[in-house]
Amino acid sequence: AQRCAARWVEKFRRPLVWLAEALDPAARIAGWQAGAEAVLVLPLAPGELAILATRLMHQHDERQRLQARAEEAGQINQTLIHLYGQIDADFRIARRIQRSCRPSTMPEVGDARFAVWHRERIGSAGDFYHVLRVDETHVAFFLGDVLGKSLTASMLAVFLHQSVQPKDIQGQSYRIVPPNELLHRLDRQLANLGLAEPPMVQLTYAILNTVSGNLQYSCAGHTPPLWLGTSEEQPRFLRLPGPLLGTGDGKFPRAEHQFQKGDRMLLFTDGLYGTAPHQWDQLAGLARQHRHRPLPTLLERLTNDLVAQTTDPDDFTLLAVEFGSAMTS
């Protein structure tokens, strides 16, 4: 009977009630060993078996429901693991695409010298930058940041990077596109993508005449360029208002600045302590400490100082231009 009962439980997966005589303890033990949910001692009270059977079936159904939910949760968990793995792989591909867009070397045009320091964070990145030789005299450079940590942000960074065309070519002639006009074009291109949510993009774009030192630039909601003159005066920010890219109807002012021999300008993204508006004095103070270092060393030391004061460092990029002879003292 015991083996038969055990096979019944295994086959039908239903609660087993074992009936045993009151004077037969061995029968009661045999019932528990057979896998019974309950062992009742005869004689039974009226309705006792029916009540017990109802309760046991309810418990059985509840266990079955919980087991089904557990299995479903397990399947969902495996699906999520697979999806997260795919997203991580997609992010790595996006990173490689972004890196391939960045200049491997910085061009030297006239008296202009450039340097960049980029610090990545695991995950997606919205920072993008480039330095483009426009002609024998002019060079264009930009630094931008697509807000957000999604795969879309990474792809938008690549899209914008490839969309920057500093000059219009007409036959044998060309026209250098002014910074404010170029930002307006990018703004319209982003709007025409028809994204469900408008992208939020910060960008500073500039054109430098490497002979005269004349600089023209426009900003789209970006951090202001930090100016480091040759004198010992405090570094200052070239504040220029402008809306974020992506609305399609933004108007971007254009400003000019004049480089003197030895002057430097730093473009930077946010993401570290010292890069938020209320912390810019901290950034300016650190830049002043390192202002006489060679340009690449200046960017490295400045970034390391900011990272050391940041609890949760984000992606960060410093793009610098120097006009004339480098400071080496």
One Martini backbone bead per residue (centre of mass of N, CA, C, O) as a GRO file, in nm:
protein
  329
    1ALA     BB    1   0.058   0.063  -0.020
    2GLN     BB    2   0.293   0.258   0.002
    3ARG     BB    3   0.399   0.231  -0.293
    4CYS     BB    4   0.135   0.305  -0.432
    5ALA     BB    5   0.105   0.587  -0.310
    6ALA     BB    6   0.370   0.706  -0.415
    7ARG     BB    7   0.300   0.666  -0.718
    8TRP     BB    8   0.050   0.843  -0.715
    9VAL     BB    9   0.183   1.111  -0.640
   10GLU     BB   10   0.389   1.119  -0.876
   11LYS     BB   11   0.173   1.104  -1.110
   12PHE     BB   12  -0.071   1.320  -1.008
   13ARG     BB   13  -0.014   1.552  -0.808
   14ARG     BB   14  -0.177   1.483  -0.537
   15PRO     BB   15  -0.326   1.473  -0.258
   16LEU     BB   16  -0.271   1.266   0.036
   17VAL     BB   17  -0.486   1.054   0.225
   18TRP     BB   18  -0.446   0.885   0.538
   19LEU     BB   19  -0.580   0.589   0.677
   20ALA     BB   20  -0.595   0.504   1.031
   21GLU     BB   21  -0.576   0.328   1.298
   22ALA     BB   22  -0.557   0.410   1.625
   23LEU     BB   23  -0.399   0.115   1.701
   24ASP     BB   24  -0.186   0.195   1.441
   25PRO     BB   25   0.114   0.343   1.423
   26ALA     BB   26   0.246   0.220   1.167
   27ALA     BB   27   0.033   0.332   0.968
   28ARG     BB   28   0.095   0.626   1.012
   29ILE     BB   29   0.393   0.619   0.925
   30ALA     BB   30   0.340   0.507   0.640
   31GLY     BB   31   0.189   0.757   0.539
   32TRP     BB   32   0.423   0.962   0.561
   33GLN     BB   33   0.620   0.791   0.382
   34ALA     BB   34   0.420   0.810   0.123
   35GLY     BB   35   0.333   1.137   0.115
   36ALA     BB   36   0.130   1.251   0.296
   37GLU     BB   37  -0.056   1.532   0.393
   38ALA     BB   38  -0.243   1.333   0.566
   39VAL     BB   39  -0.338   1.175   0.888
   40LEU     BB   40  -0.608   0.972   0.969
   41VAL     BB   41  -0.815   0.877   1.238
   42LEU     BB   42  -0.997   0.623   1.322
   43PRO     BB   43  -1.268   0.762   1.345
   44LEU     BB   44  -1.463   0.993   1.176
   45ALA     BB   45  -1.594   1.279   1.145
   46PRO     BB   46  -1.835   1.448   1.020
   47GLY     BB   47  -1.686   1.595   0.731
   48GLU     BB   48  -1.375   1.579   0.767
   49LEU     BB   49  -1.273   1.482   0.488
   50ALA     BB   50  -1.392   1.708   0.313
   51ILE     BB   51  -1.249   1.948   0.446
   52LEU     BB   52  -0.961   1.849   0.402
   53ALA     BB   53  -0.971   1.820   0.095
   54THR     BB   54  -1.030   2.116   0.033
   55ARG     BB   55  -0.777   2.233   0.166
   56LEU     BB   56  -0.565   2.071   0.009
   57MET     BB   57  -0.646   2.172  -0.274
   58HIS     BB   58  -0.591   2.464  -0.219
   59GLN     BB   59  -0.290   2.432  -0.154
   60HIS     BB   60  -0.215   2.299  -0.418
   61ASP     BB   61  -0.302   2.531  -0.607
   62GLU     BB   62  -0.114   2.744  -0.479
   63ARG     BB   63   0.150   2.600  -0.542
   64GLN     BB   64   0.111   2.590  -0.846
   65ARG     BB   65   0.099   2.895  -0.885
   66LEU     BB   66   0.377   2.964  -0.762
   67GLN     BB   67   0.540   2.785  -0.953
   68ALA     BB   68   0.455   2.925  -1.214
   69ARG     BB   69   0.566   3.204  -1.132
   70ALA     BB   70   0.857   3.113  -1.091
   71GLU     BB   71   0.901   3.016  -1.381
   72GLU     BB   72   0.833   3.284  -1.515
   73ALA     BB   73   1.052   3.447  -1.370
   74GLY     BB   74   1.286   3.281  -1.480
   75GLN     BB   75   1.234   3.346  -1.778
   76ILE     BB   76   1.255   3.651  -1.751
   77ASN     BB   77   1.541   3.654  -1.641
   78GLN     BB   78   1.672   3.524  -1.890
   79THR     BB   79   1.579   3.739  -2.087
   80LEU     BB   80   1.720   3.979  -1.948
   81ILE     BB   81   2.004   3.872  -1.968
   82HIS     BB   82   2.005   3.868  -2.273
   83LEU     BB   83   1.938   4.168  -2.317
   84TYR     BB   84   2.172   4.288  -2.157
   85GLY     BB   85   2.387   4.157  -2.332
   86GLN     BB   86   2.299   4.299  -2.594
   87ILE     BB   87   2.326   4.589  -2.494
   88ASP     BB   88   2.623   4.570  -2.421
   89ALA     BB   89   2.713   4.505  -2.708
   90ASP     BB   90   2.599   4.762  -2.836
   91PHE     BB   91   2.768   4.958  -2.668
   92ARG     BB   92   3.043   4.860  -2.768
   93ILE     BB   93   2.991   4.933  -3.061
   94ALA     BB   94   2.935   5.232  -3.015
   95ARG     BB   95   3.211   5.295  -2.902
   96ARG     BB   96   3.375   5.218  -3.152
   97ILE     BB   97   3.241   5.421  -3.339
   98GLN     BB   98   3.320   5.673  -3.182
   99ARG     BB   99   3.626   5.631  -3.190
  100SER     BB  100   3.646   5.634  -3.508
  101CYS     BB  101   3.563   5.951  -3.521
  102ARG     BB  102   3.811   6.026  -3.389
  103PRO     BB  103   4.097   6.177  -3.378
  104SER     BB  104   4.424   6.057  -3.382
  105THR     BB  105   4.509   6.349  -3.467
  106MET     BB  106   4.624   6.675  -3.451
  107PRO     BB  107   4.610   6.948  -3.617
  108GLU     BB  108   4.841   7.178  -3.786
  109VAL     BB  109   4.751   7.526  -3.815
  110GLY     BB  110   4.971   7.726  -3.819
  111ASP     BB  111   4.937   7.858  -3.483
  112ALA     BB  112   4.772   7.600  -3.421
  113ARG     BB  113   4.699   7.405  -3.123
  114PHE     BB  114   4.602   7.074  -3.014
  115ALA     BB  115   4.405   6.917  -2.745
  116VAL     BB  116   4.305   6.605  -2.573
  117TRP     BB  117   4.078   6.485  -2.301
  118HIS     BB  118   3.942   6.157  -2.247
  119ARG     BB  119   3.683   6.027  -2.026
  120GLU     BB  120   3.553   5.723  -1.961
  121ARG     BB  121   3.250   5.543  -1.914
  122ILE     BB  122   3.071   5.294  -1.836
  123GLY     BB  123   2.895   5.277  -2.125
  124SER     BB  124   2.754   5.526  -2.248
  125ALA     BB  125   2.819   5.808  -2.480
  126GLY     BB  126   2.790   6.173  -2.564
  127ASP     BB  127   3.064   6.249  -2.640
  128PHE     BB  128   3.197   6.491  -2.886
  129TYR     BB  129   3.469   6.542  -3.131
  130HIS     BB  130   3.662   6.792  -3.334
  131VAL     BB  131   3.921   6.855  -3.592
  132LEU     BB  132   3.914   7.082  -3.879
  133ARG     BB  133   4.039   7.134  -4.184
  134VAL     BB  134   3.942   7.377  -4.413
  135ASP     BB  135   4.217   7.530  -4.479
  136GLU     BB  136   4.510   7.713  -4.481
  137THR     BB  137   4.370   7.902  -4.231
  138HIS     BB  138   4.136   7.716  -4.129
  139VAL     BB  139   3.970   7.595  -3.826
  140ALA     BB  140   3.764   7.342  -3.694
  141PHE     BB  141   3.579   7.312  -3.377
  142PHE     BB  142   3.432   7.063  -3.142
  143LEU     BB  143   3.195   7.024  -2.857
  144GLY     BB  144   2.985   6.757  -2.730
  145ASP     BB  145   2.653   6.662  -2.571
  146VAL     BB  146   2.452   6.390  -2.515
  147LEU     BB  147   2.193   6.350  -2.327
  148GLY     BB  148   2.244   6.063  -2.175
  149LYS     BB  149   2.264   5.672  -2.144
  150SER     BB  150   2.201   5.579  -2.429
  151LEU     BB  151   2.212   5.446  -2.738
  152THR     BB  152   2.096   5.696  -2.875
  153ALA     BB  153   2.313   5.893  -2.779
  154SER     BB  154   2.546   5.760  -2.929
  155MET     BB  155   2.422   5.785  -3.218
  156LEU     BB  156   2.387   6.093  -3.215
  157ALA     BB  157   2.684   6.159  -3.192
  158VAL     BB  158   2.757   6.040  -3.467
  159PHE     BB  159   2.563   6.203  -3.640
  160LEU     BB  160   2.678   6.484  -3.568
  161HIS     BB  161   2.968   6.437  -3.644
  162GLN     BB  162   2.891   6.380  -3.957
  163SER     BB  163   2.719   6.665  -3.999
  164VAL     BB  164   2.971   6.833  -4.000
  165GLN     BB  165   2.997   7.118  -4.232
  166PRO     BB  166   3.217   7.388  -4.271
  167LYS     BB  167   3.150   7.381  -4.592
  168ASP     BB  168   3.051   7.523  -4.902
  169ILE     BB  169   3.037   7.370  -5.219
  170GLN     BB  170   3.090   7.555  -5.541
  171GLY     BB  171   3.257   7.403  -5.739
  172GLN     BB  172   3.557   7.600  -5.710
  173SER     BB  173   3.410   7.694  -5.453
  174TYR     BB  174   3.373   7.839  -5.116
  175ARG     BB  175   3.202   7.837  -4.789
  176ILE     BB  176   3.214   7.935  -4.472
  177VAL     BB  177   3.041   7.831  -4.203
  178PRO     BB  178   2.893   7.971  -3.967
  179PRO     BB  179   2.833   7.878  -3.649
  180ASN     BB  180   2.528   7.956  -3.629
  181GLU     BB  181   2.444   7.811  -3.892
  182LEU     BB  182   2.536   7.526  -3.818
  183LEU     BB  183   2.354   7.491  -3.570
  184HIS     BB  184   2.089   7.525  -3.723
  185ARG     BB  185   2.121   7.276  -3.900
  186LEU     BB  186   2.141   7.066  -3.676
  187ASP     BB  187   1.869   7.130  -3.550
  188ARG     BB  188   1.700   7.044  -3.798
  189GLN     BB  189   1.804   6.755  -3.826
  190LEU     BB  190   1.702   6.654  -3.555
  191ALA     BB  191   1.402   6.722  -3.596
  192ASN     BB  192   1.378   6.536  -3.865
  193LEU     BB  193   1.392   6.251  -3.720
  194GLY     BB  194   1.133   6.198  -3.534
  195LEU     BB  195   1.145   6.170  -3.240
  196ALA     BB  196   0.970   6.103  -2.963
  197GLU     BB  197   1.210   6.253  -2.822
  198PRO     BB  198   1.373   6.521  -2.780
  199PRO     BB  199   1.679   6.605  -2.802
  200MET     BB  200   1.973   6.670  -2.588
  201VAL     BB  201   2.210   6.919  -2.700
  202GLN     BB  202   2.546   7.001  -2.663
  203LEU     BB  203   2.732   7.286  -2.824
  204THR     BB  204   3.058   7.379  -2.952
  205TYR     BB  205   3.145   7.611  -3.218
  206ALA     BB  206   3.447   7.675  -3.423
  207ILE     BB  207   3.644   7.939  -3.588
  208LEU     BB  208   3.991   7.958  -3.693
  209ASN     BB  209   4.233   8.195  -3.758
  210THR     BB  210   4.574   8.102  -3.790
  211VAL     BB  211   4.687   8.400  -3.850
  212SER     BB  212   4.511   8.622  -3.681
  213GLY     BB  213   4.324   8.484  -3.433
  214ASN     BB  214   4.038   8.463  -3.517
  215LEU     BB  215   3.727   8.402  -3.339
  216GLN     BB  216   3.443   8.191  -3.400
  217TYR     BB  217   3.136   8.139  -3.202
  218SER     BB  218   2.900   7.883  -3.076
  219CYS     BB  219   2.621   7.801  -2.851
  220ALA     BB  220   2.439   7.496  -2.724
  221GLY     BB  221   2.396   7.482  -2.401
  222HIS     BB  222   2.691   7.517  -2.312
  223THR     BB  223   2.976   7.529  -2.187
  224PRO     BB  224   3.198   7.765  -2.138
  225PRO     BB  225   3.468   7.890  -2.237
  226LEU     BB  226   3.812   7.883  -2.133
  227TRP     BB  227   4.028   8.152  -2.066
  228LEU     BB  228   4.394   8.166  -2.134
  229GLY     BB  229   4.607   8.391  -2.085
  230THR     BB  230   4.933   8.525  -2.072
  231SER     BB  231   4.859   8.640  -1.832
  232GLU     BB  232   4.792   8.651  -1.467
  233GLU     BB  233   4.514   8.641  -1.498
  234GLN     BB  234   4.214   8.536  -1.454
  235PRO     BB  235   4.034   8.313  -1.567
  236ARG     BB  236   3.776   8.306  -1.825
  237PHE     BB  237   3.443   8.313  -1.931
  238LEU     BB  238   3.269   8.266  -2.245
  239ARG     BB  239   2.969   8.382  -2.244
  240LEU     BB  240   2.701   8.210  -2.441
  241PRO     BB  241   2.400   8.199  -2.535
  242GLY     BB  242   2.191   7.897  -2.591
  243PRO     BB  243   2.021   7.653  -2.716
  244LEU     BB  244   1.937   7.355  -2.755
  245LEU     BB  245   1.946   7.092  -2.943
  246GLY     BB  246   1.625   6.979  -3.126
  247THR     BB  247   1.381   7.187  -3.194
  248GLY     BB  248   1.426   7.356  -3.492
  249ASP     BB  249   1.412   7.691  -3.370
  250GLY     BB  250   1.689   7.789  -3.312
  251LYS     BB  251   1.890   8.065  -3.182
  252PHE     BB  252   2.236   8.153  -3.257
  253PRO     BB  253   2.479   8.313  -3.142
  254ARG     BB  254   2.765   8.520  -3.228
  255ALA     BB  255   3.116   8.523  -3.159
  256GLU     BB  256   3.420   8.706  -3.080
  257HIS     BB  257   3.783   8.645  -3.073
  258GLN     BB  258   4.124   8.729  -2.968
  259PHE     BB  259   4.423   8.605  -3.036
  260GLN     BB  260   4.723   8.563  -2.873
  261LYS     BB  261   5.023   8.489  -2.807
  262GLY     BB  262   4.963   8.200  -2.596
  263ASP     BB  263   4.682   8.151  -2.605
  264ARG     BB  264   4.397   7.987  -2.444
  265MET     BB  265   4.139   7.726  -2.494
  266LEU     BB  266   3.862   7.569  -2.315
  267LEU     BB  267   3.677   7.279  -2.360
  268PHE     BB  268   3.384   7.142  -2.177
  269THR     BB  269   3.236   6.902  -1.998
  270ASP     BB  270   3.041   6.753  -1.797
  271GLY     BB  271   3.075   6.525  -1.484
  272LEU     BB  272   3.243   6.703  -1.286
  273TYR     BB  273   3.391   6.854  -1.055
  274GLY     BB  274   3.362   7.202  -1.166
  275THR     BB  275   3.130   7.197  -1.419
  276ALA     BB  276   2.935   7.346  -1.274
  277PRO     BB  277   2.829   7.662  -1.246
  278HIS     BB  278   2.887   7.674  -0.918
  279GLN     BB  279   3.209   7.552  -0.994
  280TRP     BB  280   3.392   7.730  -1.190
  281ASP     BB  281   3.602   7.849  -0.994
  282GLN     BB  282   3.746   7.582  -0.951
  283LEU     BB  283   3.834   7.539  -1.241
  284ALA     BB  284   3.991   7.804  -1.277
  285GLY     BB  285   4.197   7.754  -1.049
  286LEU     BB  286   4.324   7.494  -1.170
  287ALA     BB  287   4.405   7.619  -1.442
  288ARG     BB  288   4.602   7.826  -1.320
  289GLN     BB  289   4.805   7.623  -1.196
  290HIS     BB  290   4.851   7.483  -1.510
  291ARG     BB  291   4.906   7.703  -1.740
  292HIS     BB  292   5.237   7.639  -1.793
  293ARG     BB  293   5.181   7.388  -1.923
  294PRO     BB  294   5.162   7.175  -2.138
  295LEU     BB  295   4.880   7.107  -2.292
  296PRO     BB  296   4.847   6.799  -2.226
  297THR     BB  297   4.921   6.830  -1.923
  298LEU     BB  298   4.699   7.020  -1.842
  299LEU     BB  299   4.462   6.825  -1.901
  300GLU     BB  300   4.549   6.593  -1.719
  301ARG     BB  301   4.570   6.744  -1.446
  302LEU     BB  302   4.287   6.864  -1.443
  303THR     BB  303   4.129   6.598  -1.454
  304ASN     BB  304   4.251   6.463  -1.201
  305ASP     BB  305   4.155   6.678  -1.001
  306LEU     BB  306   3.850   6.641  -1.056
  307VAL     BB  307   3.824   6.337  -0.999
  308ALA     BB  308   3.923   6.351  -0.697
  309GLN     BB  309   3.639   6.532  -0.632
  310THR     BB  310   3.463   6.288  -0.742
  311THR     BB  311   3.236   6.048  -0.667
  312ASP     BB  312   3.082   6.017  -0.974
  313PRO     BB  313   3.219   5.981  -1.253
  314ASP     BB  314   3.197   6.096  -1.571
  315ASP     BB  315   3.204   6.186  -1.857
  316PHE     BB  316   3.503   6.348  -2.008
  317THR     BB  317   3.599   6.663  -2.181
  318LEU     BB  318   3.901   6.810  -2.322
  319LEU     BB  319   3.939   7.101  -2.536
  320ALA     BB  320   4.232   7.250  -2.684
  321VAL     BB  321   4.372   7.578  -2.767
  322GLU     BB  322   4.669   7.714  -2.924
  323PHE     BB  323   4.835   8.031  -2.979
  324GLY     BB  324   5.130   7.970  -3.067
  325SER     BB  325   5.344   7.946  -2.836
  326ALA     BB  326   5.431   7.734  -2.603
  327MET     BB  327   5.414   7.675  -2.269
  328THR     BB  328   5.712   7.579  -2.050
  329SER     BB  329   5.744   7.707  -1.748
   0.00000   0.00000   0.00000
